[in-house]
XYZ file of C-alpha atoms in Angstrom:
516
model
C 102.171 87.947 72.634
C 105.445 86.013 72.069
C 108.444 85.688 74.689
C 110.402 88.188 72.839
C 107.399 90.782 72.759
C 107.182 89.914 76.255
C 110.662 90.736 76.909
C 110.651 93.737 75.121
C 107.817 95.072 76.960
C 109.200 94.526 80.154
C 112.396 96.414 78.909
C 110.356 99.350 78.057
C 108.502 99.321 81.163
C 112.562 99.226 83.005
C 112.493 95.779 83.979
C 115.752 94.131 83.103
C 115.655 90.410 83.133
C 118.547 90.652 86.195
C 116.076 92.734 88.188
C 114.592 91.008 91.140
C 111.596 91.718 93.068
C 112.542 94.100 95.484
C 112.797 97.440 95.443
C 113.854 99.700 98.193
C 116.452 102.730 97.506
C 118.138 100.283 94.983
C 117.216 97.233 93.355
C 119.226 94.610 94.979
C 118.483 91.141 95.070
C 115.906 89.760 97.642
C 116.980 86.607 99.762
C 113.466 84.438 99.317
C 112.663 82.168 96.730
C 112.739 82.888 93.353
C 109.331 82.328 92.005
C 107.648 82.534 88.056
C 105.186 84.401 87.340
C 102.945 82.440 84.761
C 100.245 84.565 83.009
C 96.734 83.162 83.044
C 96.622 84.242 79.563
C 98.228 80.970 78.000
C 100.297 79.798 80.997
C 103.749 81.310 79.432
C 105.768 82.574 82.000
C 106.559 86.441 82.391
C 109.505 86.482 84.300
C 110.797 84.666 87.613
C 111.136 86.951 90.667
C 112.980 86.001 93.853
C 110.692 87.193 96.660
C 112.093 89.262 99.865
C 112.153 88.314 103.200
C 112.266 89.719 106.429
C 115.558 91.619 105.831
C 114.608 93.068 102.831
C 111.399 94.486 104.297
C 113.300 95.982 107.318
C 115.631 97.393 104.593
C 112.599 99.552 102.682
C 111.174 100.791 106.009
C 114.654 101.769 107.118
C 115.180 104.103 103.719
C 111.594 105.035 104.078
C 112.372 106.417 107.695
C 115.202 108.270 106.322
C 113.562 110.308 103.893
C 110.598 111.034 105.601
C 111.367 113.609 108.063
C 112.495 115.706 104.479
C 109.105 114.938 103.039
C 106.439 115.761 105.949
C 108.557 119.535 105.646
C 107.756 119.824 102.115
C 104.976 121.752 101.917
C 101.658 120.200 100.604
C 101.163 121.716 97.487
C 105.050 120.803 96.480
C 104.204 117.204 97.080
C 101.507 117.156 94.993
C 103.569 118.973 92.008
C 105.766 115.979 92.390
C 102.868 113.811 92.579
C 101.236 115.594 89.390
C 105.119 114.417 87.137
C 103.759 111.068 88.696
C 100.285 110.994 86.845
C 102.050 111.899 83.843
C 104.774 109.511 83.595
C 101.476 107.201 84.290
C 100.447 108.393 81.095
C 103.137 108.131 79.148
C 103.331 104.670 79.979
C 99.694 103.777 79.875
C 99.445 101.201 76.873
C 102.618 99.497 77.970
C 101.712 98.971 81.290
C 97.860 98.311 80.824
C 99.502 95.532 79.161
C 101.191 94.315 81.215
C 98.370 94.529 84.071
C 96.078 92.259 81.248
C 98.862 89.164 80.904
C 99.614 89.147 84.609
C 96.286 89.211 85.693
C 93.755 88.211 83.052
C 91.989 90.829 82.859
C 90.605 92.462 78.851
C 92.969 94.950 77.742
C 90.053 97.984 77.980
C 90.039 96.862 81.916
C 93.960 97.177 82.152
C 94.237 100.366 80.617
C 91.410 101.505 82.849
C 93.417 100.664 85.783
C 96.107 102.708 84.748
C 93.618 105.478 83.885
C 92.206 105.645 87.463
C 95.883 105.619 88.856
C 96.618 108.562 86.331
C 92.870 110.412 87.720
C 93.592 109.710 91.660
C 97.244 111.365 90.882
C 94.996 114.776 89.497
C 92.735 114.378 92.557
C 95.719 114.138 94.463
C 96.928 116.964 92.946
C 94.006 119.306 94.201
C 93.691 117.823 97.283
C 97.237 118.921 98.332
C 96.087 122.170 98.398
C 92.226 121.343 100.164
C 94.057 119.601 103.550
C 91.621 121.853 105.471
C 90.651 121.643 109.331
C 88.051 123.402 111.305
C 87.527 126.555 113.321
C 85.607 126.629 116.604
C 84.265 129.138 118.433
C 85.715 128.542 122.349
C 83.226 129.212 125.259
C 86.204 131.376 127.291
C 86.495 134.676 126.180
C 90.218 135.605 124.401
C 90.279 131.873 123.180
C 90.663 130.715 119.762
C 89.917 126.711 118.974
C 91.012 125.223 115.434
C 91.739 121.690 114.358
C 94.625 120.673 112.204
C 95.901 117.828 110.547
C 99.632 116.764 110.021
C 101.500 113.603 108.302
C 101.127 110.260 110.078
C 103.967 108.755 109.182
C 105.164 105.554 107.542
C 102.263 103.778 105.637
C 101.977 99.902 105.279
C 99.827 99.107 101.681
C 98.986 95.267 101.031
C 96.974 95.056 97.789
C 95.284 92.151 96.077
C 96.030 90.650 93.010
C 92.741 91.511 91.062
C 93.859 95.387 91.175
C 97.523 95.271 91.413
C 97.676 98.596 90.810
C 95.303 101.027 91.306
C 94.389 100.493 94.852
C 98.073 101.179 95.582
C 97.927 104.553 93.859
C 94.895 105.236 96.033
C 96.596 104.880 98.973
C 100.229 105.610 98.030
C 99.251 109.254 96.266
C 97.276 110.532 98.670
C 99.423 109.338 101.434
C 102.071 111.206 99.820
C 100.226 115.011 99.401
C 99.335 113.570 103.238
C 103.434 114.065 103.454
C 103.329 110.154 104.592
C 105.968 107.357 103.498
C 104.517 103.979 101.692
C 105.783 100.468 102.308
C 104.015 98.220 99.603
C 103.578 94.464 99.684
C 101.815 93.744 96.235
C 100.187 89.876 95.627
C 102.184 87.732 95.006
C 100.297 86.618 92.179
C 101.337 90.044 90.661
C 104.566 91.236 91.354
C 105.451 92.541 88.181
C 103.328 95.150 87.998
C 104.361 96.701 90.933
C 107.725 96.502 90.391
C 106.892 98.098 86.707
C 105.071 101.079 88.799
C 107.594 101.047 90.993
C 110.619 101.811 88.121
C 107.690 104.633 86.998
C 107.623 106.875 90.044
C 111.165 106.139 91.171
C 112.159 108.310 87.726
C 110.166 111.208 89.365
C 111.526 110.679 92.852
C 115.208 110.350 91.837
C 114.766 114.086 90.215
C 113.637 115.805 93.064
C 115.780 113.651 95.366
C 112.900 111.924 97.346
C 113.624 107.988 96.567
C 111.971 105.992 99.315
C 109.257 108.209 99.694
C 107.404 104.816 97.713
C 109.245 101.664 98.959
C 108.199 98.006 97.612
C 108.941 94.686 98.732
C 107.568 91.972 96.942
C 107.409 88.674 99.463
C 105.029 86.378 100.755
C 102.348 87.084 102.910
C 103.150 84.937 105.699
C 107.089 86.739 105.643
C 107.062 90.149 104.533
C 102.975 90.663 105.431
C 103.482 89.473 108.987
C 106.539 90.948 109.198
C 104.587 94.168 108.084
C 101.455 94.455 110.153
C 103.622 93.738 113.497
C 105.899 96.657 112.379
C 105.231 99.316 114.874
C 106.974 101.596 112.927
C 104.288 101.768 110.534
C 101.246 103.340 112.591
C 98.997 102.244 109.463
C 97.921 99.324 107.856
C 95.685 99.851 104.572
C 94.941 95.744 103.338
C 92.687 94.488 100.674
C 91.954 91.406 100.507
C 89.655 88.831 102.003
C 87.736 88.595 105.122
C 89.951 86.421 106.614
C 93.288 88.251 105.492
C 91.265 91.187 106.836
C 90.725 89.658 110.310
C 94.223 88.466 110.746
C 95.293 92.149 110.040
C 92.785 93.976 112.588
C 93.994 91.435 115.275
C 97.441 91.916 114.980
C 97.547 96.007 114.261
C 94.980 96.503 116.904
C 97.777 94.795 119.559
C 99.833 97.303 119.090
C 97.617 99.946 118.842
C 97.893 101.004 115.469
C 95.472 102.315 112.358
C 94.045 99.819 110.094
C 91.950 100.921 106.527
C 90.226 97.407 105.103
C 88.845 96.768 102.333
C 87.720 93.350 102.027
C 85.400 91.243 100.929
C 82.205 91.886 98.597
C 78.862 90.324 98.436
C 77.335 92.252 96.331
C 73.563 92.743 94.930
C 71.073 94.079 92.830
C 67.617 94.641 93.208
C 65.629 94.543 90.129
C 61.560 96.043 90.323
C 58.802 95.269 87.927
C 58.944 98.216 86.736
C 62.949 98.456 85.981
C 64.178 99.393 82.123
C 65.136 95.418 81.604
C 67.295 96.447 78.985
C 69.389 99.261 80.886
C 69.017 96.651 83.591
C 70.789 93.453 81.833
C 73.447 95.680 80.541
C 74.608 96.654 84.008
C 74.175 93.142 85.921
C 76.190 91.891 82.887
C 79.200 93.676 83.270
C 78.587 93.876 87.075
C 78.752 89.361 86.939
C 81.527 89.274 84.332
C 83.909 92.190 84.302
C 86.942 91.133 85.243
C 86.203 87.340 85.202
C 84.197 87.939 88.619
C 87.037 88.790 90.397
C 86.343 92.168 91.533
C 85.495 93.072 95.183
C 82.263 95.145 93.557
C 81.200 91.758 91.408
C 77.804 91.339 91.141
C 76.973 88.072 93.060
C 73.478 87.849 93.575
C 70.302 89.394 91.633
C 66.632 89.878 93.019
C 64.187 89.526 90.737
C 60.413 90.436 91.605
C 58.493 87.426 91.167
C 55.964 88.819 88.437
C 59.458 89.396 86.128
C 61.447 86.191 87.128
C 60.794 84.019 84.341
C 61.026 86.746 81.223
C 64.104 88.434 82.733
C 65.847 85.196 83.153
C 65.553 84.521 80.005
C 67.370 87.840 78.781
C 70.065 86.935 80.824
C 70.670 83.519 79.756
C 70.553 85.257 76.337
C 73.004 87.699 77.241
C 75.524 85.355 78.817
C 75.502 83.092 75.776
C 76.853 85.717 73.833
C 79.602 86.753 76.379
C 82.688 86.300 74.027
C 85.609 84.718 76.038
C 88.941 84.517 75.054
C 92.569 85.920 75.198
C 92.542 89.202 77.317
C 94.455 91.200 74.643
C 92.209 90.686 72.309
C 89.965 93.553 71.633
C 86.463 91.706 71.041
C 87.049 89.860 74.037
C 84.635 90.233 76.993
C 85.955 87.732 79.246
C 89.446 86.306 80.273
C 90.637 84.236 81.956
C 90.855 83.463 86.118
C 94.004 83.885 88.349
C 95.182 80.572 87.890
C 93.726 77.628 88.056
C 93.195 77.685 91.864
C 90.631 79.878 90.917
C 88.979 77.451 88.680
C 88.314 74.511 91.062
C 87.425 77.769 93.865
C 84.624 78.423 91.186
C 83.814 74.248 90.696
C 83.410 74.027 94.154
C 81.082 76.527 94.678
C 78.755 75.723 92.197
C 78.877 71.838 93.402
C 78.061 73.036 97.010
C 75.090 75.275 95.916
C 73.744 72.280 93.346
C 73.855 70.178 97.022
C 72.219 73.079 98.579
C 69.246 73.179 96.184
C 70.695 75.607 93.298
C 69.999 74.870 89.513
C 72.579 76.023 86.945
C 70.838 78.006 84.527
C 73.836 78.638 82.545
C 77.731 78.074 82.477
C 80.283 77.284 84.829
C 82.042 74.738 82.729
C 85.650 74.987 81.881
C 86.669 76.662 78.347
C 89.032 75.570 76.109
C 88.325 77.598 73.230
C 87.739 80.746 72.111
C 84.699 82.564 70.624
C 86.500 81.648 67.520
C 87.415 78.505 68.165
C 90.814 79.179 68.606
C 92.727 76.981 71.617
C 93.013 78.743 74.424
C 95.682 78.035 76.587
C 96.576 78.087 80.399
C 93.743 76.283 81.666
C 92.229 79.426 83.873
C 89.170 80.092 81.234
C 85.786 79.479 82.543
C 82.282 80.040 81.151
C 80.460 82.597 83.444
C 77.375 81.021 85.467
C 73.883 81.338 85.723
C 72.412 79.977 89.254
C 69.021 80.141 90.112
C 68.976 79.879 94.094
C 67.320 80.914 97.262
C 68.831 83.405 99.754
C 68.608 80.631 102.795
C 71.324 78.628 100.857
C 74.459 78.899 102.734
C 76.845 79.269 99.473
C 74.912 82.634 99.000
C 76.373 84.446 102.142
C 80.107 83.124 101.007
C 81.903 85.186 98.618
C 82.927 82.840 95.737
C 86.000 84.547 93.773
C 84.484 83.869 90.316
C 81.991 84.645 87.833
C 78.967 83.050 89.500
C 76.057 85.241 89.925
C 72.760 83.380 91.893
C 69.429 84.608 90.771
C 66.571 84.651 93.620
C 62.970 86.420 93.573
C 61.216 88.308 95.812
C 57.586 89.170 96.987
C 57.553 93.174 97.271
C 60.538 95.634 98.314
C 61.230 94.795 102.207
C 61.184 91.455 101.565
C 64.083 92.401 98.309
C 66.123 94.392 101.040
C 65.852 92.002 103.675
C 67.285 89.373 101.438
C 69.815 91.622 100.351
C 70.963 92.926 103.764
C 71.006 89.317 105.254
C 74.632 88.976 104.378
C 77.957 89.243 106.383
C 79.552 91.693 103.512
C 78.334 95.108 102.869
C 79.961 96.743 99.979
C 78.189 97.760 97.216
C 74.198 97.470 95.981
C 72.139 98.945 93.543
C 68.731 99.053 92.426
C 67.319 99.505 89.205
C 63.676 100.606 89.222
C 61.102 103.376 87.516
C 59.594 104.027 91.006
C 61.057 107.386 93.020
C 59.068 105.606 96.030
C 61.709 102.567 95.661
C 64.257 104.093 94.777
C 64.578 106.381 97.565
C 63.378 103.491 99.817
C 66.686 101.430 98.820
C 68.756 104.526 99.791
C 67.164 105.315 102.909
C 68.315 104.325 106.285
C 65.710 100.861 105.695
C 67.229 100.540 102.776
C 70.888 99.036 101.303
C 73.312 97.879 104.131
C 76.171 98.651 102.176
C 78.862 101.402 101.753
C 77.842 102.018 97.806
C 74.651 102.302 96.996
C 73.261 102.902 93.197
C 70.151 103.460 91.547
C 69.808 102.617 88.059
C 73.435 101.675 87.310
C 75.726 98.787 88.241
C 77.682 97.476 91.443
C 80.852 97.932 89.401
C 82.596 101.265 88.469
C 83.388 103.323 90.940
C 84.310 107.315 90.418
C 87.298 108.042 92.062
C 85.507 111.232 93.520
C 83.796 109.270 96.086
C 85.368 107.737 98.994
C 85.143 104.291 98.103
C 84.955 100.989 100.693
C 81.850 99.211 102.785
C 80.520 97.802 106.369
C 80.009 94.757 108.125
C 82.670 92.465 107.079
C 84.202 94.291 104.200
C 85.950 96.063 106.758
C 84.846 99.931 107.047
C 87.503 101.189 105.437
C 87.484 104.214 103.010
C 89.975 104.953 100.171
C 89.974 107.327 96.907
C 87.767 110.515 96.794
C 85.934 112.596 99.557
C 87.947 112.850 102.689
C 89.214 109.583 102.449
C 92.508 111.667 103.149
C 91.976 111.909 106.792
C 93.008 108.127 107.493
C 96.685 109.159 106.001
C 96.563 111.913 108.677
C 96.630 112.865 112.397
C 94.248 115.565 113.662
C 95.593 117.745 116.123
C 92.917 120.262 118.076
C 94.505 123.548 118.808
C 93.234 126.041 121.588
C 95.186 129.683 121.825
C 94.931 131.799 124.807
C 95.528 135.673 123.362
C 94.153 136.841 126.338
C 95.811 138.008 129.907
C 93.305 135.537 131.779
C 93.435 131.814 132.712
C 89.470 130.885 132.533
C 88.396 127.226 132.386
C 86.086 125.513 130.225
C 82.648 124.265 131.845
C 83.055 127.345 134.179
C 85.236 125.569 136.855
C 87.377 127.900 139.023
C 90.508 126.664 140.402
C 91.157 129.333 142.849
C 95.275 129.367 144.437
């Protein structure tokens, strides 16, 4: 795609090239640096967007706080009609803005699109779920007593997403926040701003007609600005980050000062344990796109694969197969499989790793070298392609318990099934795991309370994917957090219990008489 397609598309998408990166109730000009965005595609740049600072932020929250107290007295099921004119401007604008999502982050045009597509299915979830906020009746020990709970907006929402889903972790947060009746303050990547900003033109249309702009506020700045700024902000009594363990850390400490909410979703390690008696081709098709969907650089990446040891030799050689015929090349090109990285931070992140586990006893089966054509042999430009990696390793090597941001997936053996899940649980990160396996014994096993560490767990299919229907996050160091499907909702909520007295008495609860 040339610079005037490029152009074009942004136009479509509402992004004039005068537009900063800032967007509260109008789009005025942010006072940080102005910064290009350079797609990892073939290193053009997009556009250049000056970043906000400090005052911007306090500008969003401050138009935020003024519409809010309209929007918490909507009722529910009002916000989520507004919500539902959301999903479908989402639609409308699906191809253009999958697009976009592909040249500003690398990622194949079928995983761009699907982006979109899971913002545009959280929007219809939100949709039903603005009429499900339900709480619970109890039945009071006093006599004349009713007891119910309730739940009621929380307020102002702080959302910092990562760069490897620019968008769709924002709608997670953002839609159902909004049927919650809460206000969102987004600070996308930096890596990504455009995106966001192109979302942000989106839902502004549908806000401006109902006249609730700066129910959705975004400031694009830099996380050491705007994202400190942000999690100090007291006026925001939640903090929903994504990110890495670190960022993640940095967040808890700070909110949990003050006292607020934090939702984290951070860091993945995740793994797959394959039995003897497994479907190997069902398996290798899942660890596949698992290793190498989005270039590795998904939280639910498949990192490391246990192999039982009377399988290890034949199974490795299907993969090695398979990842030879992994067709890399420019993301908007359908019969690619693989794109490109970030940027080429990412690339010596990825050389690294794979030179610390070779020190730490590791053998490269397959990959890791940098690619400079395509499947082709067309030049690919940008310097961000990689070949994805093959590492046979142990699980005592210290690389293994790291999260490495890139397509490197180590391949270890085991002896019989606890010694599988004791490998596989002996790992800060707990996000998702799966299992693939012909045995109900194992299988339920690996779900069981001895089983998977992790807050996804899968049998027979792939670390990857997620259903928006399920609440979606993990333990340990990934943070604990839950966002998407189930009652993910309540975190975007207060509960409130609620005890009425219809009778003419004053009893106590636990029997205690207070006599006057």
């Amino acid at each position: 795609m040339d610079q005037t397609q490029v152009r074009r598309l942004l136009r479509r998408l509402g992004i004039a090239e005068e537009q900063p990166g800032v967007c509260h109730e109008e789009w005025a000009e942010g006072g940080g640096e102005e910064v290009e965005i350079i797609s990892p595609a073939d290193g053009q740049m997009l556009a250049a967007v000056r970043m906000g600072v400090e005052e911007d932020y306090d500008d969003a929250v401050y138009f935020a706080q003024r519409v809010w107290p309209r929007w918490r007295d909507l009722p529910a099921p009002k916000r989520g009609e507004i919500v539902r004119e959301v999903g479908n401007e989402l639609r409308a604008s699906k191809d253009d803005l999958g697009t976009l999502v592909s040249l500003e982050t690398g990622k194949i045009l079928a995983e761009g699109r699907g982006e979109v597509q899971e913002m545009i299915d959280i929007a219809d979830f939100a949709v039903g779920l603005s009429r499900q906020l339900y709480g619970l009746t109890m039945h009071s020990e006093r006599p004349g007593h009713r007891m119910y709970e309730q739940w009621h907006p929380l307020g102002l929402v702080g959302c910092i997403t990562a760069f490897n889903f620019p968008v769709a972790v924002w709608s997670w947060n953002a839609l159902l926040a909004a049927v919650c009746g809460d206000c969102v303050v987004w600070k996308p990547s930096e890596k990504t701003p455009l995106t966001s900003i192109a979302v942000h033109k989106i839902v502004d249309r549908v806000l401006d007609r109902h006249g609730f702009r700066g129910v959705f506020t975004l400031v694009n700045g830099r996380g050491r600005v705007v994202g400190e700024r942000m999690i100090q902000d007291r006026r925001l009594p939640l903090i929903s980050a994504t990110g890495s363990c670190g960022m993640g850390r940095r967040v808890a400490e700070i909110v949990g000062e003050r006292l607020g909410r934090t939702l984290l979703e951070l860091g993945g390690n995740n793994g797959i344990v394959v039995t003897e008696d497994a479907d190997p081709k069902l398996a290798v098709r899942a660890i596949l796109f698992g290793a190498v969907g989005t270039a590795g650089q998904r939280c639910t990446t498949l990192r490391r694969l246990f192999l039982h040891q009377s399988i290890r030799e034949e199974f490795t050689e299907y993969l090695v197969r398979a990842w030879d015929q992994v067709r890399i090349g420019h993301p908007l090109d359908a019969k690619t499989l693989c794109g490109p990285l970030i940027d080429t931070h990412g690339v010596k992140k990825m050389e690294a790793g794979l030179a610390e586990g070779r020190t730490q006893g590791g053998e490269v089966l397959f990959g890791g070298e940098r690619v400079e054509l395509d499947y082709e042999g067309k030049p690919l430009l940008g310097g961000c392609y990689v070949r994805p990696a093959l590492m046979r390793a142990h699980h005592s090597m210290p690389i293994v318990r790291e999260e490495v941001f890139a397509p490197i997936l180590y391949v270890m053996e085991y002896e019989d099934l606890d010694d599988a899940l004791a490998q596989h649980n002996a790992v800060p990160q707990g996000l998702s795991s799966a299992i693939f396996t012909g045995s109900l014994q194992a299988a339920e096993t690996f779900l069981s309370h001895r089983g998977s560490d992790c807050g996804i767990a899968n049998v027979n299919i792939g670390t990857s994917g997620a259903e928006i229907g399920g609440a979606f996050g993990g333990e340990k160091d990934t943070g604990g957090g839950r966002e998407s499907g189930s009652d993910a909702w309540k975190a975007y909520m207060r509960r409130q219990t609620v005890t009425i007295n219809w009778s003419k008495e004053l009893p106590l609860a636990q029997g205690i008489e207070f006599a006057l």
